[in-house]
mmCIF file of C-alpha atoms and ligand atoms in Angstrom:
data_model
loop_
_atom_site.group_PDB
_atom_site.id
_atom_site.type_symbol
_atom_site.label_atom_id
_atom_site.label_comp_id
_atom_site.label_asym_id
_atom_site.label_seq_id
_atom_site.Cartn_x
_atom_site.Cartn_y
_atom_site.Cartn_z
ATOM 1 C CA UNK A 216 22.055 -24.680 18.429
ATOM 2 C CA UNK A 217 23.792 -23.781 21.672
ATOM 3 C CA UNK A 218 22.235 -20.480 22.504
ATOM 4 C CA UNK A 219 19.145 -19.098 20.798
ATOM 5 C CA UNK A 220 19.931 -15.517 21.778
ATOM 6 C CA UNK A 221 23.429 -15.491 20.392
ATOM 7 C CA UNK A 222 22.062 -17.087 17.213
ATOM 8 C CA UNK A 223 19.450 -14.330 16.839
ATOM 9 C CA UNK A 224 22.141 -11.710 17.438
ATOM 10 C CA UNK A 225 24.280 -13.316 14.751
ATOM 11 C CA UNK A 226 21.561 -13.000 12.082
ATOM 12 C CA UNK A 227 20.300 -9.588 13.162
ATOM 13 C CA UNK A 228 20.906 -6.934 10.494
ATOM 14 C CA UNK A 229 22.955 -3.970 11.684
ATOM 15 C CA UNK A 230 21.060 -1.451 9.576
ATOM 16 C CA UNK A 231 17.696 -1.075 7.862
ATOM 17 C CA UNK A 232 16.928 -0.080 4.289
ATOM 18 C CA UNK A 233 13.433 1.201 5.085
ATOM 19 C CA UNK A 234 13.122 4.507 6.960
ATOM 20 C CA UNK A 235 9.691 3.424 8.280
ATOM 21 C CA UNK A 236 11.129 0.864 10.760
ATOM 22 C CA UNK A 237 10.710 2.063 14.343
ATOM 23 C CA UNK A 238 11.793 -1.146 16.119
ATOM 24 C CA UNK A 239 12.960 -4.310 14.337
ATOM 25 C CA UNK A 240 14.434 -7.420 15.953
ATOM 26 C CA UNK A 241 14.875 -7.222 19.712
ATOM 27 C CA UNK A 242 11.474 -6.372 21.108
ATOM 28 C CA UNK A 243 8.233 -8.321 21.497
ATOM 29 C CA UNK A 244 7.133 -7.431 17.987
ATOM 30 C CA UNK A 245 8.269 -5.228 15.160
ATOM 31 C CA UNK A 246 6.976 -1.676 14.979
ATOM 32 C CA UNK A 247 6.852 0.246 11.722
ATOM 33 C CA UNK A 248 4.974 3.081 10.084
ATOM 34 C CA UNK A 249 2.547 2.491 7.259
ATOM 35 C CA UNK A 250 3.005 4.676 4.201
ATOM 36 C CA UNK A 251 0.316 7.139 3.204
ATOM 37 C CA UNK A 252 -1.363 6.368 -0.095
ATOM 38 C CA UNK A 253 -0.348 2.693 -0.135
ATOM 39 C CA UNK A 254 -2.007 -0.652 0.504
ATOM 40 C CA UNK A 255 -0.002 -3.074 2.628
ATOM 41 C CA UNK A 256 0.463 -6.557 1.141
ATOM 42 C CA UNK A 257 1.242 -9.608 3.266
ATOM 43 C CA UNK A 258 2.245 -13.111 2.209
ATOM 44 C CA UNK A 259 3.612 -16.138 4.050
ATOM 45 C CA UNK A 260 5.064 -19.392 2.721
ATOM 46 C CA UNK A 261 6.442 -22.329 4.641
ATOM 47 C CA UNK A 262 9.088 -24.642 3.243
ATOM 48 C CA UNK A 263 9.546 -28.093 4.782
ATOM 49 C CA UNK A 264 12.786 -30.002 4.249
ATOM 50 C CA UNK A 265 12.426 -33.005 1.930
ATOM 51 C CA UNK A 266 8.964 -31.852 0.957
ATOM 52 C CA UNK A 267 9.633 -28.455 -0.652
ATOM 53 C CA UNK A 268 13.420 -28.580 -0.840
ATOM 54 C CA UNK A 269 16.269 -30.979 -0.257
ATOM 55 C CA UNK A 270 19.905 -30.517 0.677
ATOM 56 C CA UNK A 271 20.629 -32.853 -2.256
ATOM 57 C CA UNK A 272 19.938 -30.065 -4.756
ATOM 58 C CA UNK A 273 20.236 -26.895 -2.635
ATOM 59 C CA UNK A 274 22.867 -25.545 -0.255
ATOM 60 C CA UNK A 275 21.654 -23.813 2.929
ATOM 61 C CA UNK A 276 22.416 -20.504 1.175
ATOM 62 C CA UNK A 277 20.110 -21.424 -1.740
ATOM 63 C CA UNK A 278 17.387 -22.616 0.640
ATOM 64 C CA UNK A 279 17.387 -19.231 2.361
ATOM 65 C CA UNK A 280 17.479 -17.325 -0.908
ATOM 66 C CA UNK A 281 14.563 -19.304 -2.297
ATOM 67 C CA UNK A 282 12.489 -19.184 0.908
ATOM 68 C CA UNK A 283 12.505 -15.393 0.631
ATOM 69 C CA UNK A 284 12.225 -15.360 -3.175
ATOM 70 C CA UNK A 285 8.947 -17.329 -3.198
ATOM 71 C CA UNK A 286 7.402 -14.727 -0.905
ATOM 72 C CA UNK A 287 8.814 -11.727 -2.740
ATOM 73 C CA UNK A 288 7.295 -13.288 -5.870
ATOM 74 C CA UNK A 289 3.849 -13.192 -4.239
ATOM 75 C CA UNK A 290 4.323 -9.476 -3.570
ATOM 76 C CA UNK A 291 5.404 -9.013 -7.214
ATOM 77 C CA UNK A 292 2.217 -10.762 -8.328
ATOM 78 C CA UNK A 293 0.239 -8.020 -6.561
ATOM 79 C CA UNK A 294 2.292 -5.353 -8.299
ATOM 80 C CA UNK A 295 3.999 -4.339 -5.072
ATOM 81 C CA UNK A 296 7.495 -3.856 -3.780
ATOM 82 C CA UNK A 297 8.624 -5.855 -0.759
ATOM 83 C CA UNK A 298 9.662 -3.903 2.350
ATOM 84 C CA UNK A 299 9.888 -6.261 5.339
ATOM 85 C CA UNK A 300 10.229 -9.934 6.138
ATOM 86 C CA UNK A 301 10.009 -12.149 9.197
ATOM 87 C CA UNK A 302 11.432 -15.660 9.490
ATOM 88 C CA UNK A 303 10.219 -18.521 11.636
ATOM 89 C CA UNK A 304 12.676 -21.401 11.721
ATOM 90 C CA UNK A 305 12.193 -24.786 13.376
ATOM 91 C CA UNK A 306 15.513 -26.567 13.762
ATOM 92 C CA UNK A 307 15.822 -30.401 13.917
ATOM 93 C CA UNK A 308 16.836 -31.632 17.369
ATOM 94 C CA UNK A 309 18.994 -34.291 15.692
ATOM 95 C CA UNK A 310 21.598 -31.659 14.871
ATOM 96 C CA UNK A 311 21.263 -32.330 11.122
ATOM 97 C CA UNK A 312 21.461 -28.538 10.693
ATOM 98 C CA UNK A 313 24.444 -26.809 12.275
ATOM 99 C CA UNK A 314 24.333 -23.228 13.457
ATOM 100 C CA UNK A 315 26.759 -22.322 10.653
ATOM 101 C CA UNK A 316 24.350 -23.790 8.083
ATOM 102 C CA UNK A 317 21.472 -21.797 9.564
ATOM 103 C CA UNK A 318 23.581 -18.653 9.306
ATOM 104 C CA UNK A 319 24.311 -19.537 5.670
ATOM 105 C CA UNK A 320 20.563 -19.845 5.105
ATOM 106 C CA UNK A 321 20.108 -16.330 6.472
ATOM 107 C CA UNK A 322 22.942 -15.126 4.220
ATOM 108 C CA UNK A 323 20.997 -16.423 1.219
ATOM 109 C CA UNK A 324 18.023 -14.385 2.348
ATOM 110 C CA UNK A 325 20.175 -11.312 2.968
ATOM 111 C CA UNK A 326 21.571 -11.361 -0.580
ATOM 112 C CA UNK A 327 18.082 -11.163 -2.056
ATOM 113 C CA UNK A 328 16.880 -8.775 0.668
ATOM 114 C CA UNK A 329 19.688 -6.320 -0.049
ATOM 115 C CA UNK A 330 18.916 -6.445 -3.752
ATOM 116 C CA UNK A 331 15.325 -5.330 -3.083
ATOM 117 C CA UNK A 332 15.873 -3.213 0.034
ATOM 118 C CA UNK A 333 13.828 -5.566 2.220
ATOM 119 C CA UNK A 334 14.428 -5.510 5.988
ATOM 120 C CA UNK A 335 14.399 -8.483 8.346
ATOM 121 C CA UNK A 336 12.281 -7.205 11.252
ATOM 122 C CA UNK A 337 11.530 -10.317 13.281
ATOM 123 C CA UNK A 338 10.990 -14.020 13.522
ATOM 124 C CA UNK A 339 10.838 -16.991 15.795
ATOM 125 C CA UNK A 340 13.201 -19.820 16.658
ATOM 126 C CA UNK A 341 11.909 -23.291 17.452
ATOM 127 C CA UNK A 342 12.894 -26.953 17.463
ATOM 128 C CA UNK A 343 11.430 -29.900 15.539
ATOM 129 C CA UNK A 344 11.860 -33.629 16.001
ATOM 130 C CA UNK A 345 12.671 -34.235 12.390
ATOM 131 C CA UNK A 346 13.132 -31.898 9.407
ATOM 132 C CA UNK A 347 13.954 -28.209 9.087
ATOM 133 C CA UNK A 348 10.908 -25.992 8.642
ATOM 134 C CA UNK A 349 11.373 -22.413 7.511
ATOM 135 C CA UNK A 350 8.459 -20.042 7.222
ATOM 136 C CA UNK A 351 8.927 -16.584 5.749
ATOM 137 C CA UNK A 352 6.430 -13.724 5.938
ATOM 138 C CA UNK A 353 6.864 -10.779 3.605
ATOM 139 C CA UNK A 354 5.166 -7.406 3.825
ATOM 140 C CA UNK A 355 4.998 -5.208 0.769
ATOM 141 C CA UNK A 356 3.345 -2.053 -0.494
ATOM 142 C CA UNK A 357 1.464 -1.019 -3.568
ATOM 143 C CA UNK A 358 -0.191 2.269 -4.511
ATOM 144 C CA UNK A 359 -3.782 2.585 -3.269
ATOM 145 C CA UNK A 360 -6.260 1.426 -5.880
ATOM 146 C CA UNK A 361 -3.961 -1.073 -7.611
ATOM 147 C CA UNK A 362 -5.704 -4.467 -7.554
ATOM 148 C CA UNK A 363 -4.003 -7.032 -9.772
ATOM 149 C CA UNK A 364 -6.390 -9.811 -8.740
ATOM 150 C CA UNK A 365 -6.643 -13.195 -10.387
ATOM 151 C CA UNK A 366 -10.396 -12.598 -10.711
ATOM 152 C CA UNK A 367 -9.830 -9.699 -13.149
ATOM 153 C CA UNK A 368 -9.695 -11.570 -16.480
ATOM 154 C CA UNK A 369 -12.400 -10.969 -19.094
ATOM 155 C CA UNK A 370 -13.243 -12.532 -22.467
ATOM 156 C CA UNK A 371 -11.251 -10.833 -25.206
ATOM 157 C CA UNK A 372 -8.162 -10.373 -23.006
ATOM 158 C CA UNK A 373 -4.612 -11.085 -24.045
ATOM 159 C CA UNK A 374 -2.829 -13.720 -21.907
ATOM 160 C CA UNK A 375 0.839 -12.986 -21.254
ATOM 161 C CA UNK A 376 3.888 -14.155 -19.282
ATOM 162 C CA UNK A 377 6.959 -12.183 -18.213
ATOM 163 C CA UNK A 378 9.586 -14.718 -19.265
ATOM 164 C CA UNK A 379 10.580 -18.322 -19.929
ATOM 165 C CA UNK A 380 9.194 -21.210 -17.876
ATOM 166 C CA UNK A 381 10.389 -24.767 -17.245
ATOM 167 C CA UNK A 382 14.074 -24.222 -16.421
ATOM 168 C CA UNK A 383 13.625 -24.670 -12.676
ATOM 169 C CA UNK A 384 12.030 -28.094 -13.141
ATOM 170 C CA UNK A 385 14.820 -28.991 -15.580
ATOM 171 C CA UNK A 386 17.409 -28.026 -12.957
ATOM 172 C CA UNK A 387 15.732 -30.130 -10.287
ATOM 173 C CA UNK A 388 15.595 -33.068 -12.686
ATOM 174 C CA UNK A 389 19.303 -32.925 -13.618
ATOM 175 C CA UNK A 390 20.416 -32.422 -10.031
ATOM 176 C CA UNK A 391 18.354 -35.354 -8.742
ATOM 177 C CA UNK A 392 19.625 -37.573 -11.562
ATOM 178 C CA UNK A 393 23.149 -36.597 -10.585
ATOM 179 C CA UNK A 394 23.878 -35.464 -14.132
ATOM 180 C CA UNK A 395 25.809 -32.393 -15.194
ATOM 181 C CA UNK A 396 23.344 -29.559 -15.035
ATOM 182 C CA UNK A 397 23.468 -26.625 -17.483
ATOM 183 C CA UNK A 398 24.231 -23.424 -15.584
ATOM 184 C CA UNK A 399 20.982 -21.599 -16.391
ATOM 185 C CA UNK A 400 18.874 -24.551 -15.171
ATOM 186 C CA UNK A 401 20.884 -24.581 -11.963
ATOM 187 C CA UNK A 402 20.311 -20.876 -11.438
ATOM 188 C CA UNK A 403 16.570 -21.207 -12.154
ATOM 189 C CA UNK A 404 16.213 -23.947 -9.548
ATOM 190 C CA UNK A 405 18.498 -22.570 -6.839
ATOM 191 C CA UNK A 406 18.251 -18.795 -7.199
ATOM 192 C CA UNK A 407 15.049 -17.853 -9.041
ATOM 193 C CA UNK A 408 14.586 -14.137 -9.650
ATOM 194 C CA UNK A 409 11.207 -12.817 -8.461
ATOM 195 C CA UNK A 410 9.657 -10.521 -11.068
ATOM 196 C CA UNK A 411 9.324 -7.389 -8.951
ATOM 197 C CA UNK A 412 10.169 -4.878 -11.663
ATOM 198 C CA UNK A 413 7.715 -6.499 -14.096
ATOM 199 C CA UNK A 414 5.066 -6.406 -11.363
ATOM 200 C CA UNK A 415 5.773 -2.709 -10.807
ATOM 201 C CA UNK A 416 5.351 -1.917 -14.518
ATOM 202 C CA UNK A 417 2.058 -3.808 -14.477
ATOM 203 C CA UNK A 418 0.905 -1.880 -11.397
ATOM 204 C CA UNK A 419 1.812 1.412 -13.037
ATOM 205 C CA UNK A 420 -0.089 0.629 -16.248
ATOM 206 C CA UNK A 421 -3.303 1.733 -14.561
ATOM 207 C CA UNK A 422 -5.554 -0.765 -16.331
ATOM 208 C CA UNK A 423 -7.542 -3.855 -15.387
ATOM 209 C CA UNK A 424 -5.045 -6.709 -15.103
ATOM 210 C CA UNK A 425 -5.364 -10.235 -13.705
ATOM 211 C CA UNK A 426 -2.043 -11.483 -12.354
ATOM 212 C CA UNK A 427 -0.519 -14.592 -10.744
ATOM 213 C CA UNK A 428 3.016 -15.710 -10.128
ATOM 214 C CA UNK A 429 3.920 -19.076 -11.614
ATOM 215 C CA UNK A 430 4.831 -21.106 -8.551
ATOM 216 C CA UNK A 431 2.928 -24.301 -9.326
ATOM 217 C CA UNK A 432 3.296 -24.400 -13.117
ATOM 218 C CA UNK A 433 1.769 -22.529 -16.033
ATOM 219 C CA UNK A 434 -1.191 -24.938 -16.316
ATOM 220 C CA UNK A 435 -2.026 -24.596 -12.648
ATOM 221 C CA UNK A 436 -1.802 -20.799 -12.542
ATOM 222 C CA UNK A 437 -3.817 -20.377 -15.764
ATOM 223 C CA UNK A 438 -6.501 -22.582 -14.206
ATOM 224 C CA UNK A 439 -6.512 -20.404 -11.075
ATOM 225 C CA UNK A 440 -7.205 -17.347 -13.210
ATOM 226 C CA UNK A 441 -9.908 -19.162 -15.224
ATOM 227 C CA UNK A 442 -11.580 -20.326 -12.004
ATOM 228 C CA UNK A 443 -11.393 -16.987 -10.206
ATOM 229 C CA UNK A 444 -12.538 -14.972 -13.256
ATOM 230 C CA UNK A 445 -15.196 -17.371 -14.581
ATOM 231 C CA UNK A 446 -13.629 -17.522 -18.057
ATOM 232 C CA UNK A 447 -11.891 -19.889 -20.456
ATOM 233 C CA UNK A 448 -8.165 -19.378 -21.032
ATOM 234 C CA UNK A 449 -6.559 -20.541 -24.271
ATOM 235 C CA UNK A 450 -2.798 -21.030 -24.412
ATOM 236 C CA UNK A 451 -1.024 -21.236 -27.739
ATOM 237 C CA UNK A 452 1.728 -23.812 -27.270
ATOM 238 C CA UNK A 453 3.913 -22.350 -30.013
ATOM 239 C CA UNK A 454 4.148 -19.047 -28.094
ATOM 240 C CA UNK A 455 5.045 -20.417 -24.653
ATOM 241 C CA UNK A 456 8.628 -19.213 -24.010
ATOM 242 C CA UNK A 457 11.267 -21.535 -22.589
ATOM 243 C CA UNK A 458 15.045 -21.887 -22.457
ATOM 244 C CA UNK A 459 15.145 -25.672 -22.738
ATOM 245 C CA UNK A 460 17.622 -26.721 -25.385
ATOM 246 C CA UNK A 461 18.412 -30.225 -26.514
ATOM 247 C CA UNK A 462 15.597 -31.766 -24.458
ATOM 248 C CA UNK A 463 12.976 -34.241 -25.685
ATOM 249 C CA UNK A 464 9.519 -32.863 -26.573
ATOM 250 C CA UNK A 465 8.047 -34.835 -23.712
ATOM 251 C CA UNK A 466 10.245 -33.153 -21.118
ATOM 252 C CA UNK A 467 9.866 -29.706 -22.669
ATOM 253 C CA UNK A 468 6.102 -30.024 -22.427
ATOM 254 C CA UNK A 469 6.140 -31.426 -18.904
ATOM 255 C CA UNK A 470 8.550 -28.837 -17.507
ATOM 256 C CA UNK A 471 7.097 -25.747 -19.177
ATOM 257 C CA UNK A 472 3.443 -26.535 -18.448
ATOM 258 C CA UNK A 473 3.656 -28.261 -15.084
ATOM 259 C CA UNK A 474 7.126 -27.600 -13.682
ATOM 260 C CA UNK A 475 6.564 -24.416 -11.697
ATOM 261 C CA UNK A 476 8.962 -22.494 -9.460
ATOM 262 C CA UNK A 477 10.260 -20.255 -12.221
ATOM 263 C CA UNK A 478 8.384 -17.368 -10.578
ATOM 264 C CA UNK A 479 7.559 -15.608 -13.792
ATOM 265 C CA UNK A 480 4.200 -13.825 -13.802
ATOM 266 C CA UNK A 481 1.160 -14.789 -15.876
ATOM 267 C CA UNK A 482 -1.549 -12.249 -16.526
ATOM 268 C CA UNK A 483 -4.538 -11.208 -18.605
ATOM 269 C CA UNK A 484 -5.537 -7.760 -19.799
ATOM 270 C CA UNK A 485 -7.617 -5.951 -22.411
ATOM 271 C CA UNK A 486 -6.230 -4.781 -25.742
ATOM 272 C CA UNK A 487 -5.724 -1.117 -24.765
ATOM 273 C CA UNK A 488 -3.776 -1.839 -21.602
ATOM 274 C CA UNK A 489 -1.829 -4.502 -23.489
ATOM 275 C CA UNK A 490 -0.633 -1.908 -25.969
ATOM 276 C CA UNK A 491 0.473 0.423 -23.172
ATOM 277 C CA UNK A 492 2.224 -2.483 -21.470
ATOM 278 C CA UNK A 493 4.159 -3.594 -24.526
ATOM 279 C CA UNK A 494 5.432 -0.023 -24.815
ATOM 280 C CA UNK A 495 6.463 0.351 -21.177
ATOM 281 C CA UNK A 496 8.093 -3.085 -21.060
ATOM 282 C CA UNK A 497 10.027 -2.395 -24.237
ATOM 283 C CA UNK A 498 11.163 0.964 -22.904
ATOM 284 C CA UNK A 499 12.483 -0.808 -19.800
ATOM 285 C CA UNK A 500 14.151 -3.555 -21.795
ATOM 286 C CA UNK A 501 11.908 -6.182 -20.233
ATOM 287 C CA UNK A 502 10.017 -9.038 -21.774
ATOM 288 C CA UNK A 503 6.263 -9.428 -21.933
ATOM 289 C CA UNK A 504 5.193 -12.322 -24.120
ATOM 290 C CA UNK A 505 1.706 -12.903 -25.445
ATOM 291 C CA UNK A 506 0.865 -16.597 -25.098
ATOM 292 C CA UNK A 507 -2.889 -16.776 -25.611
ATOM 293 C CA UNK A 508 -6.285 -15.240 -25.071
ATOM 294 C CA UNK A 509 -9.332 -15.289 -22.834
ATOM 295 C CA UNK A 510 -12.666 -16.382 -24.272
ATOM 296 C CA UNK A 511 -16.157 -16.905 -22.947
ATOM 297 C CA UNK A 512 -16.896 -20.353 -21.587
ATOM 298 C CA UNK A 513 -16.523 -22.661 -18.617
ATOM 299 C CA UNK A 514 -13.783 -22.125 -16.054
ATOM 300 C CA UNK A 515 -11.147 -24.106 -17.930
ATOM 301 C CA UNK A 516 -7.864 -23.851 -19.775
ATOM 302 C CA UNK A 517 -7.168 -25.189 -23.266
ATOM 303 C CA UNK A 518 -3.866 -25.816 -24.966
ATOM 304 C CA UNK A 519 -3.754 -25.086 -28.693
ATOM 305 C CA UNK A 520 -1.166 -27.334 -30.273
ATOM 306 C CA UNK A 521 -0.785 -28.629 -33.825
ATOM 307 C CA UNK A 522 -4.313 -27.522 -34.706
ATOM 308 C CA UNK A 523 -5.808 -29.331 -31.722
ATOM 309 C CA UNK A 524 -7.544 -27.809 -28.716
ATOM 310 C CA UNK A 525 -7.087 -29.960 -25.623
ATOM 311 C CA UNK A 526 -8.081 -29.411 -22.007
ATOM 312 C CA UNK A 527 -5.142 -28.385 -19.870
ATOM 313 C CA UNK A 528 -5.771 -29.508 -16.304
ATOM 314 C CA UNK A 529 -4.000 -28.175 -13.248
ATOM 315 C CA UNK A 530 -1.986 -31.271 -12.554
ATOM 316 C CA UNK A 531 -1.599 -32.874 -15.953
ATOM 317 C CA UNK A 532 -2.116 -32.580 -19.669
ATOM 318 C CA UNK A 533 -5.023 -34.731 -20.785
ATOM 319 C CA UNK A 534 -4.382 -35.787 -24.375
ATOM 320 C CA UNK A 535 -7.723 -37.473 -24.753
ATOM 321 C CA UNK A 536 -10.290 -34.833 -23.811
ATOM 322 C CA UNK A 537 -11.176 -32.796 -26.861
ATOM 323 C CA UNK A 538 -12.574 -29.324 -26.469
ATOM 324 C CA UNK A 539 -15.624 -28.085 -28.380
HETATM 325 P P1 ADP B 239 9.419 -13.351 22.196
HETATM 326 O O1 ADP B 239 9.567 -14.299 23.344
HETATM 327 O O2 ADP B 239 8.953 -12.000 22.582
HETATM 328 O O3 ADP B 239 8.674 -13.953 21.041
HETATM 329 P P2 ADP B 239 11.887 -14.099 21.006
HETATM 330 O O4 ADP B 239 12.960 -14.456 21.968
HETATM 331 O O5 ADP B 239 11.160 -15.179 20.308
HETATM 332 O O6 ADP B 239 10.901 -13.093 21.709
HETATM 333 O O7 ADP B 239 12.515 -13.144 19.907
HETATM 334 C C1 ADP B 239 13.294 -12.039 20.235
HETATM 335 C C2 ADP B 239 13.445 -11.152 19.037
HETATM 336 O O8 ADP B 239 14.154 -11.844 18.029
HETATM 337 C C3 ADP B 239 12.125 -10.746 18.407
HETATM 338 O O9 ADP B 239 12.276 -9.444 17.898
HETATM 339 C C4 ADP B 239 11.939 -11.724 17.285
HETATM 340 O O10 ADP B 239 11.152 -11.164 16.258
HETATM 341 C C5 ADP B 239 13.376 -11.983 16.863
HETATM 342 N N1 ADP B 239 13.613 -13.359 16.364
HETATM 343 C C6 ADP B 239 13.491 -14.513 17.049
HETATM 344 N N2 ADP B 239 13.832 -15.573 16.313
HETATM 345 C C7 ADP B 239 14.168 -15.094 15.100
HETATM 346 C C8 ADP B 239 14.591 -15.684 13.879
HETATM 347 N N3 ADP B 239 14.744 -17.010 13.750
HETATM 348 N N4 ADP B 239 14.853 -14.874 12.839
HETATM 349 C C9 ADP B 239 14.693 -13.539 12.950
HETATM 350 N N5 ADP B 239 14.309 -12.914 14.052
HETATM 351 C C10 ADP B 239 14.032 -13.666 15.133
HETATM 352 MG MG1 MG B 240 9.081 -15.689 19.869
#
């Protein structure tokens, strides 16, 4: 990068979506008004080249898109809508990333940002010795009183997801193998859609709901809810939705349960709220799929498959541990 200031100027948006911005990029810090009657939500995620993404499977545009998408997904998992983001980028001194590629990365972010009306209001530009590091902070808002916490699950709850899982992992697999990759796997890996509108419907339902976004895999996120809520979660394998066609059972199981990065939402709620939710989701033409239930017990997750009940660990499916 020749000149940091001209680079910042080149990625600076020329207008804002949010009327609450007082001063965005260009001062010491961003200044904006809070909104009466809303909680503010903040999330940050850092992506490190060759650890969280690789240029082998993602263009700079996709890397930018996804860096913002993972954060917007965290806002969705709190039922909020995203309003601002800030980007810290550390650029390899080796020159392995050109200024044009960095601008492409910002374009990827802008495409998603424009879709959701999110404004870039600041960031930081640094150098690294080795790989690109991009850290995105997103600020969102949700109506006061809405708390879609992962500690909210209770025995008797329905467990649901907002859509199919496993396609992102399938995309990564095909791309790394150098094989032809079906288009919808490619899209799931490179341009995942954060579930903001589903999160908003959940926030508006007004009931007790536990919610997580599926970044690390269904098994992992279900375990997070079980741990935080002090309950047992049971997942019915036959109900877990996926779009994996023509794949072996082994891969289908691995990708859907442990793949992650599809950024669907997983949640738990009581029967009454569930009924309201199925109505509101149907009215909006959106999916909400029941995949299991919450029962009393230790903080664990079980997979019900072919009449067997096996412990589903965060990182792997243990075929040999039988539940009681
Ligand atoms: P300071 O020295 O006050 O931190 P900087 O020169 O780092 O100022 O940044 C100047 C302005 O540009 C600030 O508003 C900052 O938020 C913004 N900015 C810097 N780097 C980036 C970046 N990579 N992406 C977006 N905004 C950035
Ligand atoms: Mg700075």
